[in-house]
Short mmCIF file of C-alpha atoms and ligand atoms in Angstrom, two decimals:
data_model
loop_
_atom_site.label_atom_id
_atom_site.label_comp_id
_atom_site.label_asym_id
_atom_site.label_seq_id
_atom_site.Cartn_x
_atom_site.Cartn_y
_atom_site.Cartn_z
CA MET A 1 -1.28 -63.80 15.58
CA SER A 2 -3.99 -64.87 18.01
CA THR A 3 -7.61 -64.75 16.86
CA GLU A 4 -8.24 -62.27 19.65
CA LEU A 5 -5.83 -59.81 18.03
CA VAL A 6 -7.28 -60.29 14.57
CA ALA A 7 -10.80 -59.70 15.90
CA LEU A 8 -9.72 -56.52 17.72
CA GLU A 9 -8.02 -55.17 14.59
CA HIS A 10 -11.18 -55.74 12.55
CA THR A 11 -13.31 -54.02 15.13
CA LEU A 12 -10.99 -51.01 15.37
CA VAL A 13 -10.61 -50.59 11.62
CA ALA A 14 -14.39 -50.78 11.24
CA GLU A 15 -14.87 -48.13 13.93
CA ILE A 16 -12.29 -45.91 12.28
CA THR A 17 -13.71 -46.13 8.79
CA THR A 18 -17.25 -45.44 9.98
CA ALA A 19 -16.37 -42.52 12.28
CA ALA A 20 -18.63 -39.81 10.90
CA ASP A 21 -16.61 -36.77 11.87
CA LEU A 22 -13.36 -35.66 13.50
CA LYS A 23 -14.92 -35.72 16.97
CA ALA A 24 -16.13 -39.32 16.61
CA LEU A 25 -12.73 -40.32 15.24
CA GLU A 26 -10.98 -38.82 18.24
CA GLU A 27 -13.21 -40.89 20.53
CA VAL A 28 -12.24 -44.05 18.63
CA ARG A 29 -8.56 -43.10 18.95
CA ILE A 30 -8.83 -42.65 22.71
CA SER A 31 -10.72 -45.90 23.22
CA ALA A 32 -8.16 -47.77 21.07
CA LEU A 33 -4.79 -46.19 21.87
CA GLY A 34 -5.45 -43.97 24.90
CA LYS A 35 -3.95 -44.77 28.32
CA LYS A 36 -6.74 -47.20 29.23
CA GLY A 37 -7.48 -48.10 25.61
CA ARG A 38 -7.94 -51.56 24.22
CA VAL A 39 -4.48 -51.86 22.65
CA PRO A 40 -2.48 -50.86 25.76
CA GLU A 41 -4.73 -53.15 27.79
CA LEU A 42 -3.69 -56.02 25.52
CA MET A 43 -0.05 -55.07 25.95
CA ALA A 44 -0.54 -55.32 29.73
CA GLN A 45 -1.27 -59.04 29.33
CA LEU A 46 2.30 -59.54 28.13
CA GLY A 47 3.54 -59.94 31.69
CA LYS A 48 1.30 -62.96 32.31
CA LEU A 49 2.53 -64.92 29.27
CA PRO A 50 5.13 -67.70 29.40
CA PRO A 51 8.57 -66.30 28.40
CA GLU A 52 8.71 -68.15 25.05
CA GLU A 53 5.50 -66.45 23.84
CA LYS A 54 6.37 -62.92 24.94
CA LYS A 55 8.41 -61.84 21.96
CA ALA A 56 5.93 -62.93 19.28
CA PHE A 57 2.99 -61.46 21.19
CA GLY A 58 4.77 -58.16 21.74
CA GLN A 59 5.61 -57.86 18.04
CA ALA A 60 2.04 -58.72 17.04
CA VAL A 61 0.57 -56.02 19.30
CA ASN A 62 3.08 -53.45 18.08
CA GLY A 63 2.19 -54.28 14.47
CA LEU A 64 -1.49 -53.93 15.30
CA ARG A 65 -0.87 -50.54 16.97
CA ASP A 66 1.07 -49.26 13.94
CA ARG A 67 -1.64 -50.29 11.49
CA VAL A 68 -4.38 -48.76 13.65
CA THR A 69 -2.35 -45.53 13.90
CA THR A 70 -2.00 -45.41 10.12
CA SER A 71 -5.70 -45.93 9.51
CA LEU A 72 -6.52 -43.26 12.09
CA GLU A 73 -4.31 -40.79 10.23
CA THR A 74 -5.73 -41.69 6.83
CA ARG A 75 -9.26 -41.23 8.10
CA LYS A 76 -8.34 -37.99 9.80
CA THR A 77 -6.95 -36.53 6.56
CA ALA A 78 -10.09 -37.56 4.67
CA LEU A 79 -12.41 -36.14 7.32
CA SER A 80 -10.44 -32.85 7.52
CA ALA A 81 -10.70 -32.37 3.76
CA GLY A 82 -14.42 -33.11 3.99
CA ALA A 83 -14.80 -30.68 6.88
CA LEU A 84 -13.09 -27.95 4.85
CA LEU A 85 -15.39 -28.61 1.92
CA GLU A 86 -18.42 -28.44 4.23
CA LYS A 87 -17.15 -25.16 5.66
CA LEU A 88 -16.55 -23.71 2.21
CA LYS A 89 -20.01 -24.76 1.14
CA ALA A 90 -21.62 -23.25 4.23
CA GLU A 91 -19.70 -19.98 3.86
CA ARG A 92 -20.26 -19.67 0.16
CA VAL A 93 -20.97 -16.13 -1.02
CA ASP A 94 -22.97 -15.55 -4.15
CA VAL A 95 -21.20 -12.59 -5.73
CA THR A 96 -23.86 -12.36 -8.43
CA LEU A 97 -26.57 -11.33 -5.94
CA PRO A 98 -27.77 -7.73 -6.32
CA VAL A 99 -26.21 -5.17 -3.97
CA ARG A 100 -28.12 -4.90 -0.69
CA ALA A 101 -29.90 -1.57 -0.20
CA GLY A 102 -27.68 0.67 1.91
CA GLY A 103 -24.51 -1.15 0.89
CA GLY A 104 -23.07 2.05 -0.52
CA HIS A 105 -22.87 3.48 2.98
CA ASP A 106 -20.90 0.61 4.45
CA GLY A 107 -17.52 1.44 2.95
CA ARG A 108 -15.45 4.57 3.34
CA ILE A 109 -13.10 6.33 0.94
CA HIS A 110 -9.78 7.21 2.58
CA PRO A 111 -9.15 10.99 2.79
CA VAL A 112 -5.98 10.55 0.70
CA SER A 113 -7.99 8.91 -2.09
CA GLN A 114 -10.65 11.58 -1.79
CA VAL A 115 -8.16 14.45 -2.01
CA TRP A 116 -6.26 12.68 -4.81
CA ASP A 117 -9.54 12.65 -6.79
CA GLU A 118 -10.33 16.25 -5.87
CA VAL A 119 -6.94 17.48 -7.09
CA ILE A 120 -7.23 15.52 -10.33
CA GLU A 121 -10.70 16.94 -10.89
CA ILE A 122 -9.44 20.51 -10.51
CA PHE A 123 -6.43 20.13 -12.81
CA ALA A 124 -8.34 18.08 -15.37
CA ASP A 125 -10.75 20.99 -15.60
CA MET A 126 -7.79 23.26 -16.42
CA GLY A 127 -6.72 20.93 -19.23
CA PHE A 128 -4.03 18.86 -17.53
CA SER A 129 -3.76 15.16 -18.26
CA ILE A 130 -2.48 12.48 -15.90
CA ALA A 131 0.99 10.94 -16.15
CA GLU A 132 2.46 8.11 -14.13
CA GLY A 133 5.81 6.62 -13.24
CA PRO A 134 6.98 3.62 -11.21
CA ASP A 135 7.58 3.68 -7.45
CA ILE A 136 10.92 1.93 -7.99
CA GLU A 137 12.93 4.41 -10.00
CA THR A 138 16.44 4.65 -11.39
CA ASP A 139 18.93 6.88 -9.66
CA ASP A 140 19.33 8.68 -12.99
CA LEU A 141 15.66 9.70 -13.25
CA ASN A 142 15.13 10.38 -9.55
CA PHE A 143 18.27 12.53 -9.27
CA THR A 144 20.77 12.98 -12.08
CA LYS A 145 18.46 14.09 -14.88
CA LEU A 146 16.78 16.44 -12.39
CA ASN A 147 20.05 18.33 -12.12
CA ILE A 148 21.01 16.58 -8.88
CA PRO A 149 24.39 15.04 -9.76
CA GLU A 150 26.14 12.51 -7.56
CA GLU A 151 27.68 14.11 -4.46
CA HIS A 152 25.07 16.89 -4.58
CA PRO A 153 23.95 17.68 -0.99
CA ALA A 154 20.30 17.46 -2.03
CA ARG A 155 20.76 13.70 -2.29
CA GLN A 156 21.39 13.55 1.46
CA GLU A 157 18.34 15.68 2.20
CA HIS A 158 16.19 13.11 0.49
CA ASP A 159 16.93 10.22 2.92
CA THR A 160 16.70 7.74 0.08
CA PHE A 161 15.86 4.04 0.23
CA TYR A 162 18.36 2.41 -2.12
CA MET A 163 18.02 -1.11 -3.47
CA ARG A 164 19.89 -3.48 -5.78
CA SER A 165 18.11 -4.81 -8.85
CA GLN A 166 19.10 -8.32 -7.61
CA PRO A 167 21.05 -9.53 -4.58
CA GLY A 168 24.75 -9.12 -5.30
CA SER A 169 24.18 -7.09 -8.46
CA THR A 170 26.78 -4.42 -9.18
CA ASP A 171 24.44 -2.41 -11.45
CA ALA A 172 23.69 1.15 -10.40
CA PRO A 173 21.34 0.89 -7.42
CA LEU A 174 17.64 1.58 -7.86
CA VAL A 175 15.77 3.85 -5.49
CA LEU A 176 12.27 4.11 -4.10
CA ARG A 177 11.43 7.46 -5.66
CA THR A 178 11.85 10.27 -3.14
CA HIS A 179 9.48 12.56 -5.04
CA THR A 180 7.18 12.50 -8.08
CA SER A 181 9.57 14.76 -10.03
CA PRO A 182 11.08 11.86 -12.07
CA VAL A 183 7.70 11.76 -13.83
CA GLN A 184 8.63 15.20 -15.26
CA ILE A 185 11.62 13.59 -16.93
CA ARG A 186 9.69 10.54 -18.11
CA THR A 187 7.07 12.81 -19.65
CA MET A 188 9.53 15.12 -21.43
CA LEU A 189 11.44 12.13 -22.78
CA ALA A 190 8.23 10.53 -24.07
CA GLN A 191 6.27 13.40 -25.56
CA LYS A 192 6.86 16.68 -27.34
CA PRO A 193 5.66 20.02 -25.93
CA PRO A 194 3.20 21.53 -25.33
CA ILE A 195 3.08 19.46 -22.13
CA ARG A 196 0.52 19.88 -19.38
CA ILE A 197 0.47 16.99 -16.93
CA ILE A 198 -0.07 16.17 -13.30
CA ALA A 199 1.37 13.03 -11.76
CA PRO A 200 -0.06 11.79 -8.46
CA GLY A 201 1.75 8.97 -6.68
CA ARG A 202 3.45 7.43 -3.70
CA VAL A 203 6.90 8.60 -2.66
CA TYR A 204 9.31 7.28 -0.04
CA ARG A 205 11.81 8.74 2.40
CA LEU A 206 13.60 7.20 5.33
CA ASP A 207 11.84 9.34 7.89
CA SER A 208 9.27 8.70 10.60
CA ASP A 209 7.71 10.94 13.25
CA ALA A 210 4.40 12.73 13.88
CA THR A 211 4.66 14.73 10.65
CA HIS A 212 6.67 12.29 8.49
CA THR A 213 5.94 8.75 7.33
CA PRO A 214 8.33 6.59 5.25
CA MET A 215 5.70 6.54 2.48
CA PHE A 216 3.58 9.53 1.58
CA HIS A 217 1.80 10.97 -1.45
CA GLN A 218 2.68 13.79 -3.80
CA ILE A 219 1.21 15.31 -6.89
CA GLU A 220 3.59 16.69 -9.47
CA GLY A 221 2.62 19.29 -12.04
CA LEU A 222 4.52 20.13 -15.22
CA VAL A 223 3.80 22.64 -17.98
CA ILE A 224 6.24 23.07 -20.88
CA ASP A 225 5.62 25.31 -23.86
CA LYS A 226 7.30 28.11 -25.77
CA ALA A 227 6.08 31.09 -23.76
CA THR A 228 5.13 29.68 -20.37
CA HIS A 229 6.17 32.04 -17.57
CA LEU A 230 6.03 32.60 -13.84
CA GLY A 231 2.69 34.39 -14.12
CA HIS A 232 1.13 31.18 -15.44
CA LEU A 233 2.54 29.28 -12.49
CA LYS A 234 1.09 31.75 -10.00
CA TRP A 235 -2.29 31.85 -11.69
CA THR A 236 -2.52 28.05 -11.90
CA LEU A 237 -1.66 27.54 -8.24
CA THR A 238 -3.94 30.34 -7.06
CA GLU A 239 -6.87 28.94 -9.04
CA PHE A 240 -6.07 25.51 -7.69
CA ALA A 241 -6.01 26.69 -4.06
CA LYS A 242 -9.34 28.51 -4.40
CA ALA A 243 -11.00 25.47 -5.96
CA PHE A 244 -9.45 23.02 -3.52
CA PHE A 245 -10.26 24.91 -0.33
CA GLU A 246 -13.67 25.83 -1.82
CA VAL A 247 -13.36 29.55 -1.07
CA ASP A 248 -13.55 32.65 -3.29
CA ASP A 249 -10.23 34.02 -2.20
CA VAL A 250 -7.15 32.39 -0.68
CA LYS A 251 -4.24 34.35 0.68
CA MET A 252 -1.08 32.93 -0.84
CA ARG A 253 2.57 33.64 -0.21
CA PHE A 254 5.28 32.73 -2.74
CA ARG A 255 8.55 32.41 -0.85
CA ALA A 256 11.93 32.28 -2.63
CA SER A 257 13.42 28.82 -2.15
CA HIS A 258 15.81 26.42 -3.80
CA PHE A 259 15.41 23.18 -5.73
CA PRO A 260 18.14 21.93 -8.09
CA PHE A 261 15.57 21.29 -10.85
CA THR A 262 13.89 24.72 -10.84
CA GLU A 263 15.20 28.26 -11.20
CA PRO A 264 13.82 30.42 -9.74
CA SER A 265 12.21 28.25 -7.07
CA MET A 266 9.38 29.11 -4.74
CA GLU A 267 7.67 27.47 -1.84
CA VAL A 268 4.01 28.31 -1.53
CA ASP A 269 2.19 28.96 1.74
CA ILE A 270 -1.52 29.52 2.13
CA GLY A 271 -3.08 31.85 4.68
CA ALA A 272 -4.62 29.48 7.16
CA GLU A 273 -7.85 31.50 7.43
CA ALA A 274 -8.93 29.29 4.53
CA ILE A 275 -9.09 26.52 7.11
CA GLY A 276 -10.22 28.68 10.01
CA LYS A 277 -6.84 29.57 11.54
CA PRO A 278 -6.38 33.28 10.81
CA GLY A 279 -2.90 34.77 11.03
CA LYS A 280 -1.02 31.55 10.30
CA TRP A 281 0.78 30.49 7.10
CA LEU A 282 0.97 26.86 6.02
CA GLU A 283 3.36 25.50 3.42
CA ILE A 284 1.66 23.33 0.82
CA LEU A 285 4.06 22.92 -2.09
CA GLY A 286 7.39 23.52 -3.81
CA SER A 287 7.51 24.98 -7.30
CA GLY A 288 9.50 26.93 -9.85
CA MET A 289 10.47 27.41 -13.46
CA VAL A 290 11.98 24.20 -14.85
CA HIS A 291 15.79 24.50 -14.84
CA PRO A 292 17.33 24.79 -18.34
CA ASN A 293 19.63 21.85 -17.50
CA VAL A 294 16.60 19.65 -16.89
CA ILE A 295 15.03 20.66 -20.19
CA ARG A 296 18.34 19.97 -21.95
CA ASN A 297 18.70 16.59 -20.16
CA CYS A 298 15.42 15.58 -21.78
CA GLY A 299 16.62 16.43 -25.27
CA LEU A 300 14.72 19.72 -25.58
CA ASP A 301 16.23 23.11 -26.39
CA PRO A 302 15.93 25.42 -23.36
CA ASP A 303 16.20 28.42 -25.70
CA VAL A 304 12.95 27.32 -27.31
CA TYR A 305 11.05 25.65 -24.47
CA GLN A 306 10.42 26.68 -20.91
CA GLY A 307 7.85 25.97 -18.29
CA PHE A 308 6.99 25.45 -14.66
CA ALA A 309 6.70 22.55 -12.25
CA PHE A 310 5.33 22.03 -8.78
CA GLY A 311 5.18 19.25 -6.25
CA MET A 312 2.53 19.13 -3.55
CA GLY A 313 2.05 16.83 -0.56
CA ILE A 314 -1.35 15.19 -0.93
CA ASP A 315 -1.47 13.95 2.67
CA ARG A 316 -0.51 17.40 3.87
CA ILE A 317 -3.27 19.26 2.02
CA ALA A 318 -5.73 16.53 3.06
CA MET A 319 -4.80 17.14 6.71
CA LEU A 320 -5.17 20.89 6.24
CA LYS A 321 -8.49 20.74 4.48
CA TYR A 322 -10.11 18.13 6.68
CA GLY A 323 -8.53 19.00 10.05
CA ILE A 324 -6.68 15.71 10.48
CA PRO A 325 -4.12 16.07 13.29
CA ASP A 326 -1.71 13.11 12.99
CA LEU A 327 -0.12 12.00 9.74
CA ARG A 328 0.72 8.52 11.02
CA ALA A 329 -2.94 7.77 11.75
CA MET A 330 -3.53 8.13 8.00
CA PHE A 331 -1.71 4.85 7.37
CA ALA A 332 -2.52 2.92 10.55
CA GLY A 333 -5.48 1.13 8.97
CA ASP A 334 -7.73 1.79 11.98
CA LEU A 335 -11.35 1.38 10.87
CA ARG A 336 -12.66 3.71 13.57
CA TRP A 337 -10.42 6.44 12.16
CA LEU A 338 -11.64 5.71 8.65
CA TRP A 339 -15.27 5.89 9.76
CA HIS A 340 -14.56 9.28 11.28
CA TYR A 341 -12.45 10.88 8.53
CA GLY A 342 -13.49 8.82 5.50
CA PHE A 343 -15.91 9.74 2.71
CA SER A 344 -18.98 8.08 1.30
CA ALA A 345 -18.08 5.74 -1.54
CA LEU A 346 -20.73 7.13 -3.83
CA ASP A 347 -19.76 10.76 -3.31
CA MET A 348 -17.38 11.43 -6.19
CA PRO A 349 -15.71 14.82 -6.15
CA SER A 350 -16.78 17.01 -9.05
CA LEU A 351 -16.43 20.74 -9.61
CA ALA A 352 -20.07 21.02 -10.62
CA GLY A 353 -21.45 18.92 -7.77
CA GLY A 354 -19.11 20.20 -5.06
CA LEU A 355 -15.73 18.69 -4.35
CA SER A 356 -16.37 17.48 -0.84
CA SER A 357 -20.15 17.79 -0.34
N1 LIG B 401 10.23 17.52 -5.80
C1 LIG B 401 10.20 18.55 -4.78
C2 LIG B 401 10.13 17.89 -3.41
O1 LIG B 401 9.75 16.77 -3.30
C3 LIG B 401 9.02 19.47 -4.97
C4 LIG B 401 9.10 20.24 -6.26
C5 LIG B 401 8.52 19.73 -7.42
C6 LIG B 401 9.71 21.47 -6.29
C7 LIG B 401 8.59 20.46 -8.60
C8 LIG B 401 9.77 22.21 -7.47
C9 LIG B 401 9.20 21.69 -8.62
O2 LIG B 401 10.43 18.48 -2.40
#
């Protein structure tokens, strides 16, 4: 290789290794390999050489170009890593610093979370404890044990998301729970009466329009004891509605209905004057006396134990109480919406301090 080539390679490698940042390195690359760069310029001399020297010269320049390309890449990787480190250092956040004054006002609690806490507060005060179940549920707990056997029409009404435990598995399919009622079963299988629980959670149905979203929230209630009757159910729900809507009296209507897991069953409407719309009724929940089959399915004797259950849409009562018009907006993650409808992070609902002050 000619001394001229060796000298150029040294110069270029030196420039590359001393390039201080990615911008400087790019300038070196252009001046070395760019259209009018030093390496292509050298290649242009090829035409003037005697034929017997052409091949060796061409190979030498190609070799030089490859080595320069490699060192450019190596340097680029090193500089990029360094640049990332610099960036991380510059953007470092000290999480141990004390909270800035006013920080508590910067976040917002979602109305669903707020109402979830309000409902828990009310039922906790009445002596209910909280139970939970998984979002991915077995078909048996979501349906069969709740007195909804296979082929029962109620299964269609639920627009269920089915899933296999693994691709190709032939096990009974799992479901995204269509309601919080399987937590009734889980609770009765796990503990002996007297039972007094509420179970808030996410539920899923294949449904989407202005008043339905594929995921929404429910709160289940279950009371099982030896002498629990319909009067207890009515009292509990009436007390709940008064506390929740923060009024002394709420007009309530218990409408005969049907659920496979309760008998008798009732849907409950509230007089909408509670939310400033006199003359209108709004449905807020389904309820009833737990069906003897359900009690039996959980290994309890329905001649000894009885009780009531209810299931309420959390999103729905949040919309009613706080005048939120569109259900879908609840889950759109729009910060402007959250600023408008959200709650102060430090304002925890309590019966003594006011649920929604
Ligand atoms: N699980 C019912 C539903 O989602 C509501 C319900 C719960 C009704 C408990 C009665 C008793 O529609």
